[in-house]
Amino acid sequence: MKSVDRGEDIGYNKAMNKYIDLHLHLDGSLSENCVKELCRMQDIEIPKNLISMLRCPKDCRDLNEYLRCFEFPLTLLQTEDAITYAVEKLCYETDYRYCEIRFAPQLHCKRGLTQSQVIEAARKGLKENYRLILCCMRGGENEETLRLCGDYMGKGVVALDLAGAEALFPTCGYKHLFEAAQRMGVPYTIHAGEADGPESIRDAINMGASRIGHGVRAIEDEAVMKLLRYSSVPLEMCPTSNLNTRVIGNIRDYPIKKYIDYGITVTVNSDNMSVSDTDIKKELRLINEVFGIDESLLLNNSLDAAFN
Ligand SMILES: [Zn+2]
C-alpha cells in the first residue's frame, strides 16, 4: 500500500509539470484503457461502442444526456480493487503538480461495499501530491459521507462537496449538512450556479462554502457577482463541461473574462476528462485562445485555492 503524504506545502513539491486540477470527478474521468482493464478485472465483456458510452455526443442536449455517460463507469467501480486501480490510473495518467479528485462514496456501495471501504480503496490508489474530495449527493443520504469526511480529513481527504441535480434539490435545502460540516471543521465546495440560477451561488456562499463548483450563472445577478468579489470565494470553472451541458451556447459567451475583470477569483478545471474529452491543458488552451487569459494567472489561482 502506498503511503499518502498529507502535510507538505504543495508549492514545494517536486513538480512533474505545472498543472493543477481542483475539480475532477473520478467516474467521469476514466480513460478508455482504464475502463478496458476494469472490464478485464471483473470478467465483463468490453462493449463494442465503448467510446460512445463514455463520451457525451458532440450535440449533447443537456445535463441529463451528459449524466448518462457516468452510468457504465459507475457499474465498474463497485469493488475495492477496481476503485484503487481507477484512482491509481488517473493519478498516473494525469501526473499533475497537484490535483483534487472527487467522488461520491455512496454511489460505490451497490455491491456491498461500505462508504468507509470505498474511501480506503481510493486512498490506496492516491499519489502523494493528489487529494480526495468526498461528494455528498443532492437527494442522497449524506450523514455517513459527512461523518467519514471528518474521520478522514488530513488522511488524503481534504474537503466535502455537494453534487447532483441542483435544480431539483436546491442548495438552500442543505443548510444543516454544512452547519454540521462547519462544526466538524470540514471545509467544503458546493456545485452551484450550473443547473440552477445565481441564488444557488448566493446560498452556497452564505452557507460558508470555501469554493464554488462552476458558478457560471453568477453573471445573471450583479449582487451575486459582488458577493463573490467581496467574499473572495474562488470559482472552479469547467468550460468544456458547461458547453456540453448547454449552460452556455457558445464559448465566447463564457463569463470568465468578465469575472476576472470584476475582481472575482476564478480557476479552470476539467470536471470530467472522459465525458467531455478534455484535460486541464486543453481547458487552459481554450480559455487562452478565446479570451487571451494567461494560464499562469489561472494556475496561480488554483494553487491559492487548493484545499491542501
Ligand atoms: Zn462537477
PDB file of C-alpha atoms and ligand atoms in Angstrom:
ATOM      1  CA  MET A   1       0.000   0.000   0.000  1.00  0.00           C
ATOM      2  CA  LYS A   2       1.339   3.407  -0.961  1.00  0.00           C
ATOM      3  CA  SER A   3       1.593   5.954   1.755  1.00  0.00           C
ATOM      4  CA  VAL A   4      -0.260   9.214   1.309  1.00  0.00           C
ATOM      5  CA  ASP A   5       1.761  12.294   2.061  1.00  0.00           C
ATOM      6  CA  ARG A   6      -0.534  14.866   3.618  1.00  0.00           C
ATOM      7  CA  GLY A   7       1.314  17.646   5.269  1.00  0.00           C
ATOM      8  CA  GLU A   8       3.788  19.191   2.854  1.00  0.00           C
ATOM      9  CA  ASP A   9       3.305  22.502   1.179  1.00  0.00           C
ATOM     10  CA  ILE A  10       2.291  21.813  -2.408  1.00  0.00           C
ATOM     11  CA  GLY A  11       4.294  24.822  -3.537  1.00  0.00           C
ATOM     12  CA  TYR A  12       7.452  22.863  -2.771  1.00  0.00           C
ATOM     13  CA  ASN A  13       6.575  19.542  -4.310  1.00  0.00           C
ATOM     14  CA  LYS A  14       8.929  18.284  -6.967  1.00  0.00           C
ATOM     15  CA  ALA A  15       6.626  19.182  -9.803  1.00  0.00           C
ATOM     16  CA  MET A  16       6.343  16.723 -12.684  1.00  0.00           C
ATOM     17  CA  ASN A  17       4.630  19.558 -14.513  1.00  0.00           C
ATOM     18  CA  LYS A  18       2.916  22.829 -13.645  1.00  0.00           C
ATOM     19  CA  TYR A  19      -0.682  21.687 -13.937  1.00  0.00           C
ATOM     20  CA  ILE A  20      -3.286  21.734 -11.187  1.00  0.00           C
ATOM     21  CA  ASP A  21      -6.863  20.458 -11.371  1.00  0.00           C
ATOM     22  CA  LEU A  22      -9.215  21.181  -8.468  1.00  0.00           C
ATOM     23  CA  HIS A  23     -12.470  19.882  -9.957  1.00  0.00           C
ATOM     24  CA  LEU A  24     -12.109  16.407 -11.385  1.00  0.00           C
ATOM     25  CA  HIS A  25     -14.711  13.649 -10.986  1.00  0.00           C
ATOM     26  CA  LEU A  26     -13.312  10.121 -10.824  1.00  0.00           C
ATOM     27  CA  ASP A  27     -16.260   8.401 -12.542  1.00  0.00           C
ATOM     28  CA  GLY A  28     -16.275  10.956 -15.382  1.00  0.00           C
ATOM     29  CA  SER A  29     -12.536  10.744 -15.978  1.00  0.00           C
ATOM     30  CA  LEU A  30     -11.757   7.064 -16.601  1.00  0.00           C
ATOM     31  CA  SER A  31      -9.680   6.656 -19.763  1.00  0.00           C
ATOM     32  CA  GLU A  32     -10.598   4.081 -22.398  1.00  0.00           C
ATOM     33  CA  ASN A  33      -7.616   1.961 -21.291  1.00  0.00           C
ATOM     34  CA  CYS A  34      -8.671   2.153 -17.672  1.00  0.00           C
ATOM     35  CA  VAL A  35     -12.222   1.056 -18.486  1.00  0.00           C
ATOM     36  CA  LYS A  36     -10.974  -1.848 -20.590  1.00  0.00           C
ATOM     37  CA  GLU A  37      -8.747  -3.017 -17.743  1.00  0.00           C
ATOM     38  CA  LEU A  38     -11.610  -2.656 -15.233  1.00  0.00           C
ATOM     39  CA  CYS A  39     -13.743  -4.837 -17.534  1.00  0.00           C
ATOM     40  CA  ARG A  40     -10.975  -7.460 -17.744  1.00  0.00           C
ATOM     41  CA  MET A  41     -10.515  -7.438 -13.968  1.00  0.00           C
ATOM     42  CA  GLN A  42     -14.212  -8.195 -13.474  1.00  0.00           C
ATOM     43  CA  ASP A  43     -14.851 -10.553 -16.420  1.00  0.00           C
ATOM     44  CA  ILE A  44     -17.140  -8.035 -18.053  1.00  0.00           C
ATOM     45  CA  GLU A  45     -17.269  -8.006 -21.831  1.00  0.00           C
ATOM     46  CA  ILE A  46     -15.826  -4.772 -23.238  1.00  0.00           C
ATOM     47  CA  PRO A  47     -18.709  -3.015 -25.022  1.00  0.00           C
ATOM     48  CA  LYS A  48     -18.177  -2.514 -28.780  1.00  0.00           C
ATOM     49  CA  ASN A  49     -19.407   1.063 -28.579  1.00  0.00           C
ATOM     50  CA  LEU A  50     -17.284   1.847 -25.512  1.00  0.00           C
ATOM     51  CA  ILE A  51     -16.235   5.385 -26.516  1.00  0.00           C
ATOM     52  CA  SER A  52     -19.808   6.458 -27.159  1.00  0.00           C
ATOM     53  CA  MET A  53     -20.733   5.123 -23.717  1.00  0.00           C
ATOM     54  CA  LEU A  54     -18.002   7.169 -22.012  1.00  0.00           C
ATOM     55  CA  ARG A  55     -18.146  10.393 -24.008  1.00  0.00           C
ATOM     56  CA  CYS A  56     -21.047  12.770 -24.411  1.00  0.00           C
ATOM     57  CA  PRO A  57     -22.156  13.290 -28.027  1.00  0.00           C
ATOM     58  CA  LYS A  58     -20.990  16.436 -29.845  1.00  0.00           C
ATOM     59  CA  ASP A  59     -24.609  17.557 -29.994  1.00  0.00           C
ATOM     60  CA  CYS A  60     -25.266  16.755 -26.318  1.00  0.00           C
ATOM     61  CA  ARG A  61     -28.604  18.348 -25.462  1.00  0.00           C
ATOM     62  CA  ASP A  62     -28.464  18.850 -21.720  1.00  0.00           C
ATOM     63  CA  LEU A  63     -27.190  17.746 -18.328  1.00  0.00           C
ATOM     64  CA  ASN A  64     -29.384  14.614 -18.370  1.00  0.00           C
ATOM     65  CA  GLU A  65     -27.792  13.323 -21.550  1.00  0.00           C
ATOM     66  CA  TYR A  66     -24.381  14.219 -20.142  1.00  0.00           C
ATOM     67  CA  LEU A  67     -25.049  12.337 -16.903  1.00  0.00           C
ATOM     68  CA  ARG A  68     -25.877   9.145 -18.818  1.00  0.00           C
ATOM     69  CA  CYS A  69     -22.149   8.791 -19.560  1.00  0.00           C
ATOM     70  CA  PHE A  70     -21.498   8.107 -15.865  1.00  0.00           C
ATOM     71  CA  GLU A  71     -23.696   5.019 -15.705  1.00  0.00           C
ATOM     72  CA  PHE A  72     -21.319   2.432 -17.177  1.00  0.00           C
ATOM     73  CA  PRO A  73     -18.156   3.667 -15.375  1.00  0.00           C
ATOM     74  CA  LEU A  74     -20.055   3.584 -12.071  1.00  0.00           C
ATOM     75  CA  THR A  75     -21.052  -0.054 -12.566  1.00  0.00           C
ATOM     76  CA  LEU A  76     -17.323  -0.846 -12.869  1.00  0.00           C
ATOM     77  CA  LEU A  77     -16.384   0.983  -9.664  1.00  0.00           C
ATOM     78  CA  GLN A  78     -18.127  -1.209  -7.096  1.00  0.00           C
ATOM     79  CA  THR A  79     -15.176  -3.227  -5.735  1.00  0.00           C
ATOM     80  CA  GLU A  80     -12.167  -2.146  -3.701  1.00  0.00           C
ATOM     81  CA  ASP A  81      -9.658  -3.334  -6.323  1.00  0.00           C
ATOM     82  CA  ALA A  82     -11.482  -1.507  -9.102  1.00  0.00           C
ATOM     83  CA  ILE A  83     -11.624   1.765  -7.145  1.00  0.00           C
ATOM     84  CA  THR A  84      -7.954   1.578  -6.162  1.00  0.00           C
ATOM     85  CA  TYR A  85      -6.967   0.797  -9.750  1.00  0.00           C
ATOM     86  CA  ALA A  86      -9.070   3.653 -11.185  1.00  0.00           C
ATOM     87  CA  VAL A  87      -7.605   6.233  -8.786  1.00  0.00           C
ATOM     88  CA  GLU A  88      -4.066   4.966  -9.347  1.00  0.00           C
ATOM     89  CA  LYS A  89      -4.516   5.049 -13.117  1.00  0.00           C
ATOM     90  CA  LEU A  90      -5.983   8.581 -13.084  1.00  0.00           C
ATOM     91  CA  CYS A  91      -3.067   9.818 -10.953  1.00  0.00           C
ATOM     92  CA  TYR A  92      -0.572   8.126 -13.277  1.00  0.00           C
ATOM     93  CA  GLU A  93      -2.201   9.352 -16.487  1.00  0.00           C
ATOM     94  CA  THR A  94      -2.523  12.974 -15.388  1.00  0.00           C
ATOM     95  CA  ASP A  95       0.691  13.306 -13.375  1.00  0.00           C
ATOM     96  CA  TYR A  96      -0.151  16.855 -12.313  1.00  0.00           C
ATOM     97  CA  ARG A  97       1.714  19.027  -9.858  1.00  0.00           C
ATOM     98  CA  TYR A  98      -1.355  18.857  -7.638  1.00  0.00           C
ATOM     99  CA  CYS A  99      -4.874  17.528  -8.064  1.00  0.00           C
ATOM    100  CA  GLU A 100      -8.061  17.030  -6.068  1.00  0.00           C
ATOM    101  CA  ILE A 101     -10.076  14.032  -7.311  1.00  0.00           C
ATOM    102  CA  ARG A 102     -13.701  13.895  -6.199  1.00  0.00           C
ATOM    103  CA  PHE A 103     -16.252  11.102  -5.985  1.00  0.00           C
ATOM    104  CA  ALA A 104     -19.402  10.244  -4.033  1.00  0.00           C
ATOM    105  CA  PRO A 105     -18.699   7.220  -1.787  1.00  0.00           C
ATOM    106  CA  GLN A 106     -22.435   6.418  -1.578  1.00  0.00           C
ATOM    107  CA  LEU A 107     -22.543   5.710  -5.340  1.00  0.00           C
ATOM    108  CA  HIS A 108     -19.963   2.923  -4.980  1.00  0.00           C
ATOM    109  CA  CYS A 109     -21.870   0.762  -2.488  1.00  0.00           C
ATOM    110  CA  LYS A 110     -24.164  -1.071  -4.925  1.00  0.00           C
ATOM    111  CA  ARG A 111     -22.350  -4.385  -4.483  1.00  0.00           C
ATOM    112  CA  GLY A 112     -21.997  -4.350  -0.734  1.00  0.00           C
ATOM    113  CA  LEU A 113     -19.042  -2.048  -0.015  1.00  0.00           C
ATOM    114  CA  THR A 114     -19.405   0.345   2.891  1.00  0.00           C
ATOM    115  CA  GLN A 115     -18.576   4.003   2.291  1.00  0.00           C
ATOM    116  CA  SER A 116     -15.590   3.572   4.566  1.00  0.00           C
ATOM    117  CA  GLN A 117     -14.255   0.705   2.389  1.00  0.00           C
ATOM    118  CA  VAL A 118     -14.769   2.870  -0.712  1.00  0.00           C
ATOM    119  CA  ILE A 119     -12.739   5.719   0.781  1.00  0.00           C
ATOM    120  CA  GLU A 120      -9.988   3.348   1.967  1.00  0.00           C
ATOM    121  CA  ALA A 121      -9.775   1.851  -1.521  1.00  0.00           C
ATOM    122  CA  ALA A 122      -9.499   5.310  -3.114  1.00  0.00           C
ATOM    123  CA  ARG A 123      -6.789   6.398  -0.655  1.00  0.00           C
ATOM    124  CA  LYS A 124      -4.793   3.314  -1.508  1.00  0.00           C
ATOM    125  CA  GLY A 125      -4.517   4.403  -5.153  1.00  0.00           C
ATOM    126  CA  LEU A 126      -3.667   8.035  -4.389  1.00  0.00           C
ATOM    127  CA  LYS A 127      -0.364   9.633  -5.434  1.00  0.00           C
ATOM    128  CA  GLU A 128       1.425  11.720  -2.826  1.00  0.00           C
ATOM    129  CA  ASN A 129       0.564  15.091  -4.386  1.00  0.00           C
ATOM    130  CA  TYR A 130      -3.078  14.150  -5.026  1.00  0.00           C
ATOM    131  CA  ARG A 131      -6.003  14.574  -2.632  1.00  0.00           C
ATOM    132  CA  LEU A 132      -9.631  13.432  -2.395  1.00  0.00           C
ATOM    133  CA  ILE A 133     -12.863  15.423  -2.094  1.00  0.00           C
ATOM    134  CA  LEU A 134     -15.923  13.459  -0.923  1.00  0.00           C
ATOM    135  CA  CYS A 135     -19.162  14.378  -2.689  1.00  0.00           C
ATOM    136  CA  CYS A 136     -22.485  14.398  -0.916  1.00  0.00           C
ATOM    137  CA  MET A 137     -25.377  13.904  -3.344  1.00  0.00           C
ATOM    138  CA  ARG A 138     -28.409  16.139  -3.747  1.00  0.00           C
ATOM    139  CA  GLY A 139     -31.329  13.890  -2.881  1.00  0.00           C
ATOM    140  CA  GLY A 140     -28.956  11.331  -1.287  1.00  0.00           C
ATOM    141  CA  GLU A 141     -28.289  10.135   2.267  1.00  0.00           C
ATOM    142  CA  ASN A 142     -25.324  12.263   3.248  1.00  0.00           C
ATOM    143  CA  GLU A 143     -24.814  11.850   7.004  1.00  0.00           C
ATOM    144  CA  GLU A 144     -22.407   8.933   6.599  1.00  0.00           C
ATOM    145  CA  THR A 145     -20.346  10.770   3.957  1.00  0.00           C
ATOM    146  CA  LEU A 146     -20.104  13.803   6.230  1.00  0.00           C
ATOM    147  CA  ARG A 147     -19.075  11.704   9.238  1.00  0.00           C
ATOM    148  CA  LEU A 148     -16.404   9.862   7.244  1.00  0.00           C
ATOM    149  CA  CYS A 149     -15.146  13.111   5.724  1.00  0.00           C
ATOM    150  CA  GLY A 150     -14.492  14.267   9.288  1.00  0.00           C
ATOM    151  CA  ASP A 151     -12.709  10.993  10.101  1.00  0.00           C
ATOM    152  CA  TYR A 152     -10.502  11.090   7.003  1.00  0.00           C
ATOM    153  CA  MET A 153      -9.652  14.793   6.999  1.00  0.00           C
ATOM    154  CA  GLY A 154      -5.889  15.131   6.637  1.00  0.00           C
ATOM    155  CA  LYS A 155      -5.638  11.470   5.641  1.00  0.00           C
ATOM    156  CA  GLY A 156      -5.827  12.014   1.894  1.00  0.00           C
ATOM    157  CA  VAL A 157      -9.238  13.673   2.130  1.00  0.00           C
ATOM    158  CA  VAL A 158      -9.303  17.481   2.087  1.00  0.00           C
ATOM    159  CA  ALA A 159     -12.930  18.574   1.726  1.00  0.00           C
ATOM    160  CA  LEU A 160     -16.601  17.827   1.228  1.00  0.00           C
ATOM    161  CA  ASP A 161     -18.656  18.658  -1.892  1.00  0.00           C
ATOM    162  CA  LEU A 162     -22.318  18.684  -2.878  1.00  0.00           C
ATOM    163  CA  ALA A 163     -23.062  17.323  -6.357  1.00  0.00           C
ATOM    164  CA  GLY A 164     -26.107  16.089  -8.295  1.00  0.00           C
ATOM    165  CA  ALA A 165     -29.375  17.569  -9.538  1.00  0.00           C
ATOM    166  CA  GLU A 166     -29.048  21.206  -8.478  1.00  0.00           C
ATOM    167  CA  ALA A 167     -32.353  22.437  -9.907  1.00  0.00           C
ATOM    168  CA  LEU A 168     -34.302  19.544  -8.372  1.00  0.00           C
ATOM    169  CA  PHE A 169     -32.711  19.784  -4.911  1.00  0.00           C
ATOM    170  CA  PRO A 170     -31.844  23.448  -4.268  1.00  0.00           C
ATOM    171  CA  THR A 171     -28.696  24.400  -2.346  1.00  0.00           C
ATOM    172  CA  CYS A 172     -30.721  26.088   0.415  1.00  0.00           C
ATOM    173  CA  GLY A 173     -32.015  22.639   1.476  1.00  0.00           C
ATOM    174  CA  TYR A 174     -28.527  21.623   2.687  1.00  0.00           C
ATOM    175  CA  LYS A 175     -28.040  24.232   5.407  1.00  0.00           C
ATOM    176  CA  HIS A 176     -27.990  21.638   8.210  1.00  0.00           C
ATOM    177  CA  LEU A 177     -25.462  19.456   6.402  1.00  0.00           C
ATOM    178  CA  PHE A 178     -22.995  22.304   6.027  1.00  0.00           C
ATOM    179  CA  GLU A 179     -23.589  23.669   9.505  1.00  0.00           C
ATOM    180  CA  ALA A 180     -22.588  20.233  10.767  1.00  0.00           C
ATOM    181  CA  ALA A 181     -19.534  20.250   8.476  1.00  0.00           C
ATOM    182  CA  GLN A 182     -18.539  23.621   9.893  1.00  0.00           C
ATOM    183  CA  ARG A 183     -18.839  22.326  13.454  1.00  0.00           C
ATOM    184  CA  MET A 184     -16.573  19.425  12.484  1.00  0.00           C
ATOM    185  CA  GLY A 185     -14.012  21.727  10.881  1.00  0.00           C
ATOM    186  CA  VAL A 186     -14.572  20.168   7.444  1.00  0.00           C
ATOM    187  CA  PRO A 187     -14.183  22.675   4.576  1.00  0.00           C
ATOM    188  CA  TYR A 188     -16.460  22.377   1.567  1.00  0.00           C
ATOM    189  CA  THR A 189     -17.057  23.323  -2.022  1.00  0.00           C
ATOM    190  CA  ILE A 190     -20.578  23.285  -3.488  1.00  0.00           C
ATOM    191  CA  HIS A 191     -21.654  22.775  -7.116  1.00  0.00           C
ATOM    192  CA  ALA A 192     -23.745  25.902  -7.641  1.00  0.00           C
ATOM    193  CA  GLY A 193     -24.866  28.129 -10.495  1.00  0.00           C
ATOM    194  CA  GLU A 194     -24.565  25.332 -13.055  1.00  0.00           C
ATOM    195  CA  ALA A 195     -28.083  23.898 -13.473  1.00  0.00           C
ATOM    196  CA  ASP A 196     -29.659  26.380 -11.065  1.00  0.00           C
ATOM    197  CA  GLY A 197     -29.528  30.180 -11.016  1.00  0.00           C
ATOM    198  CA  PRO A 198     -27.402  32.762  -9.179  1.00  0.00           C
ATOM    199  CA  GLU A 199     -29.400  32.376  -5.945  1.00  0.00           C
ATOM    200  CA  SER A 200     -27.811  28.935  -5.601  1.00  0.00           C
ATOM    201  CA  ILE A 201     -24.363  30.578  -5.546  1.00  0.00           C
ATOM    202  CA  ARG A 202     -25.509  33.165  -3.017  1.00  0.00           C
ATOM    203  CA  ASP A 203     -26.861  30.412  -0.748  1.00  0.00           C
ATOM    204  CA  ALA A 204     -23.628  28.412  -1.068  1.00  0.00           C
ATOM    205  CA  ILE A 205     -21.505  31.416  -0.069  1.00  0.00           C
ATOM    206  CA  ASN A 206     -23.817  32.320   2.799  1.00  0.00           C
ATOM    207  CA  MET A 207     -23.606  28.700   3.963  1.00  0.00           C
ATOM    208  CA  GLY A 208     -19.831  29.041   4.239  1.00  0.00           C
ATOM    209  CA  ALA A 209     -18.550  27.333   1.074  1.00  0.00           C
ATOM    210  CA  SER A 210     -14.807  27.792   0.602  1.00  0.00           C
ATOM    211  CA  ARG A 211     -15.171  27.372  -3.159  1.00  0.00           C
ATOM    212  CA  ILE A 212     -17.976  27.158  -5.715  1.00  0.00           C
ATOM    213  CA  GLY A 213     -18.143  24.452  -8.398  1.00  0.00           C
ATOM    214  CA  HIS A 214     -18.887  26.156 -11.741  1.00  0.00           C
ATOM    215  CA  GLY A 215     -20.654  29.407 -10.715  1.00  0.00           C
ATOM    216  CA  VAL A 216     -21.343  30.205 -14.372  1.00  0.00           C
ATOM    217  CA  ARG A 217     -24.732  31.766 -13.712  1.00  0.00           C
ATOM    218  CA  ALA A 218     -23.458  34.410 -11.268  1.00  0.00           C
ATOM    219  CA  ILE A 219     -23.280  36.607 -14.369  1.00  0.00           C
ATOM    220  CA  GLU A 220     -27.100  36.887 -14.243  1.00  0.00           C
ATOM    221  CA  ASP A 221     -27.086  38.807 -10.946  1.00  0.00           C
ATOM    222  CA  GLU A 222     -24.689  41.617 -10.146  1.00  0.00           C
ATOM    223  CA  ALA A 223     -25.408  41.319  -6.410  1.00  0.00           C
ATOM    224  CA  VAL A 224     -24.045  37.749  -6.544  1.00  0.00           C
ATOM    225  CA  MET A 225     -21.031  38.959  -8.540  1.00  0.00           C
ATOM    226  CA  LYS A 226     -20.371  41.498  -5.767  1.00  0.00           C
ATOM    227  CA  LEU A 227     -20.760  38.819  -3.119  1.00  0.00           C
ATOM    228  CA  LEU A 228     -18.190  36.665  -4.931  1.00  0.00           C
ATOM    229  CA  ARG A 229     -15.784  39.571  -5.179  1.00  0.00           C
ATOM    230  CA  TYR A 230     -16.042  40.634  -1.542  1.00  0.00           C
ATOM    231  CA  SER A 231     -16.055  37.114  -0.120  1.00  0.00           C
ATOM    232  CA  SER A 232     -13.072  36.120  -2.333  1.00  0.00           C
ATOM    233  CA  VAL A 233     -14.626  32.660  -2.732  1.00  0.00           C
ATOM    234  CA  PRO A 234     -12.948  31.152  -5.830  1.00  0.00           C
ATOM    235  CA  LEU A 235     -14.934  29.596  -8.657  1.00  0.00           C
ATOM    236  CA  GLU A 236     -13.968  26.179 -10.026  1.00  0.00           C
ATOM    237  CA  MET A 237     -14.892  26.829 -13.659  1.00  0.00           C
ATOM    238  CA  CYS A 238     -15.099  23.945 -16.159  1.00  0.00           C
ATOM    239  CA  PRO A 239     -15.597  25.446 -19.654  1.00  0.00           C
ATOM    240  CA  THR A 240     -15.990  22.393 -21.915  1.00  0.00           C
ATOM    241  CA  SER A 241     -18.328  20.673 -19.456  1.00  0.00           C
ATOM    242  CA  ASN A 242     -20.500  23.816 -19.368  1.00  0.00           C
ATOM    243  CA  LEU A 243     -20.605  23.850 -23.167  1.00  0.00           C
ATOM    244  CA  ASN A 244     -21.563  20.159 -23.213  1.00  0.00           C
ATOM    245  CA  THR A 245     -24.437  20.628 -20.779  1.00  0.00           C
ATOM    246  CA  ARG A 246     -25.621  23.806 -22.538  1.00  0.00           C
ATOM    247  CA  VAL A 247     -25.160  26.084 -19.548  1.00  0.00           C
ATOM    248  CA  ILE A 248     -23.684  28.289 -22.272  1.00  0.00           C
ATOM    249  CA  GLY A 249     -24.311  28.045 -26.005  1.00  0.00           C
ATOM    250  CA  ASN A 250     -21.011  29.437 -27.229  1.00  0.00           C
ATOM    251  CA  ILE A 251     -17.587  29.652 -25.584  1.00  0.00           C
ATOM    252  CA  ARG A 252     -17.471  33.369 -26.455  1.00  0.00           C
ATOM    253  CA  ASP A 253     -20.360  33.856 -24.018  1.00  0.00           C
ATOM    254  CA  TYR A 254     -18.428  32.213 -21.177  1.00  0.00           C
ATOM    255  CA  PRO A 255     -18.236  34.809 -18.382  1.00  0.00           C
ATOM    256  CA  ILE A 256     -14.676  34.047 -17.252  1.00  0.00           C
ATOM    257  CA  LYS A 257     -13.106  37.265 -18.568  1.00  0.00           C
ATOM    258  CA  LYS A 258     -15.937  39.355 -17.128  1.00  0.00           C
ATOM    259  CA  TYR A 259     -15.437  37.662 -13.751  1.00  0.00           C
ATOM    260  CA  ILE A 260     -11.692  38.349 -13.757  1.00  0.00           C
ATOM    261  CA  ASP A 261     -12.236  41.987 -14.765  1.00  0.00           C
ATOM    262  CA  TYR A 262     -14.813  42.290 -11.970  1.00  0.00           C
ATOM    263  CA  GLY A 263     -12.324  41.037  -9.383  1.00  0.00           C
ATOM    264  CA  ILE A 264     -13.707  37.521  -8.887  1.00  0.00           C
ATOM    265  CA  THR A 265     -11.179  34.736  -8.350  1.00  0.00           C
ATOM    266  CA  VAL A 266     -11.503  32.005 -10.962  1.00  0.00           C
ATOM    267  CA  THR A 267      -9.773  28.698 -11.537  1.00  0.00           C
ATOM    268  CA  VAL A 268     -10.094  26.486 -14.621  1.00  0.00           C
ATOM    269  CA  ASN A 269     -10.652  22.743 -14.326  1.00  0.00           C
ATOM    270  CA  SER A 270     -11.634  19.674 -16.376  1.00  0.00           C
ATOM    271  CA  ASP A 271     -14.706  18.345 -14.482  1.00  0.00           C
ATOM    272  CA  ASN A 272     -14.871  15.078 -16.455  1.00  0.00           C
ATOM    273  CA  MET A 273     -11.962  14.134 -18.661  1.00  0.00           C
ATOM    274  CA  SER A 274     -13.571  11.222 -20.492  1.00  0.00           C
ATOM    275  CA  VAL A 275     -17.158  12.513 -20.706  1.00  0.00           C
ATOM    276  CA  SER A 276     -16.008  15.907 -22.022  1.00  0.00           C
ATOM    277  CA  ASP A 277     -12.948  14.526 -23.870  1.00  0.00           C
ATOM    278  CA  THR A 278     -10.671  17.044 -22.200  1.00  0.00           C
ATOM    279  CA  ASP A 279      -7.896  17.660 -19.695  1.00  0.00           C
ATOM    280  CA  ILE A 280      -6.538  20.698 -17.888  1.00  0.00           C
ATOM    281  CA  LYS A 281      -4.137  21.560 -20.717  1.00  0.00           C
ATOM    282  CA  LYS A 282      -6.965  21.656 -23.278  1.00  0.00           C
ATOM    283  CA  GLU A 283      -9.137  23.769 -20.966  1.00  0.00           C
ATOM    284  CA  LEU A 284      -6.386  26.323 -20.324  1.00  0.00           C
ATOM    285  CA  ARG A 285      -5.550  26.452 -24.048  1.00  0.00           C
ATOM    286  CA  LEU A 286      -9.205  27.053 -24.940  1.00  0.00           C
ATOM    287  CA  ILE A 287      -9.506  29.927 -22.471  1.00  0.00           C
ATOM    288  CA  ASN A 288      -6.242  31.412 -23.686  1.00  0.00           C
ATOM    289  CA  GLU A 289      -7.249  31.198 -27.348  1.00  0.00           C
ATOM    290  CA  VAL A 290     -10.698  32.707 -26.872  1.00  0.00           C
ATOM    291  CA  PHE A 291     -10.033  35.292 -24.159  1.00  0.00           C
ATOM    292  CA  GLY A 292      -6.261  35.750 -24.142  1.00  0.00           C
ATOM    293  CA  ILE A 293      -6.112  34.860 -20.437  1.00  0.00           C
ATOM    294  CA  ASP A 294      -2.669  33.655 -19.405  1.00  0.00           C
ATOM    295  CA  GLU A 295      -2.589  30.149 -17.943  1.00  0.00           C
ATOM    296  CA  SER A 296      -0.114  31.198 -15.240  1.00  0.00           C
ATOM    297  CA  LEU A 297      -2.759  33.520 -13.711  1.00  0.00           C
ATOM    298  CA  LEU A 298      -5.259  30.653 -13.573  1.00  0.00           C
ATOM    299  CA  LEU A 299      -2.753  28.116 -12.243  1.00  0.00           C
ATOM    300  CA  ASN A 300      -1.634  30.543  -9.526  1.00  0.00           C
ATOM    301  CA  ASN A 301      -5.278  30.976  -8.527  1.00  0.00           C
ATOM    302  CA  SER A 302      -5.619  27.180  -8.361  1.00  0.00           C
ATOM    303  CA  LEU A 303      -2.529  26.935  -6.177  1.00  0.00           C
ATOM    304  CA  ASP A 304      -4.013  29.518  -3.789  1.00  0.00           C
ATOM    305  CA  ALA A 305      -7.473  27.884  -3.826  1.00  0.00           C
ATOM    306  CA  ALA A 306      -6.257  24.312  -3.202  1.00  0.00           C
ATOM    307  CA  PHE A 307      -7.695  22.660  -0.084  1.00  0.00           C
ATOM    308  CA  ASN A 308      -4.304  21.138   0.795  1.00  0.00           C
TER     309      ASN A 308
HETATM  310 ZN    ZN B   1     -18.518  18.717 -11.084  1.00  0.00          ZN
END
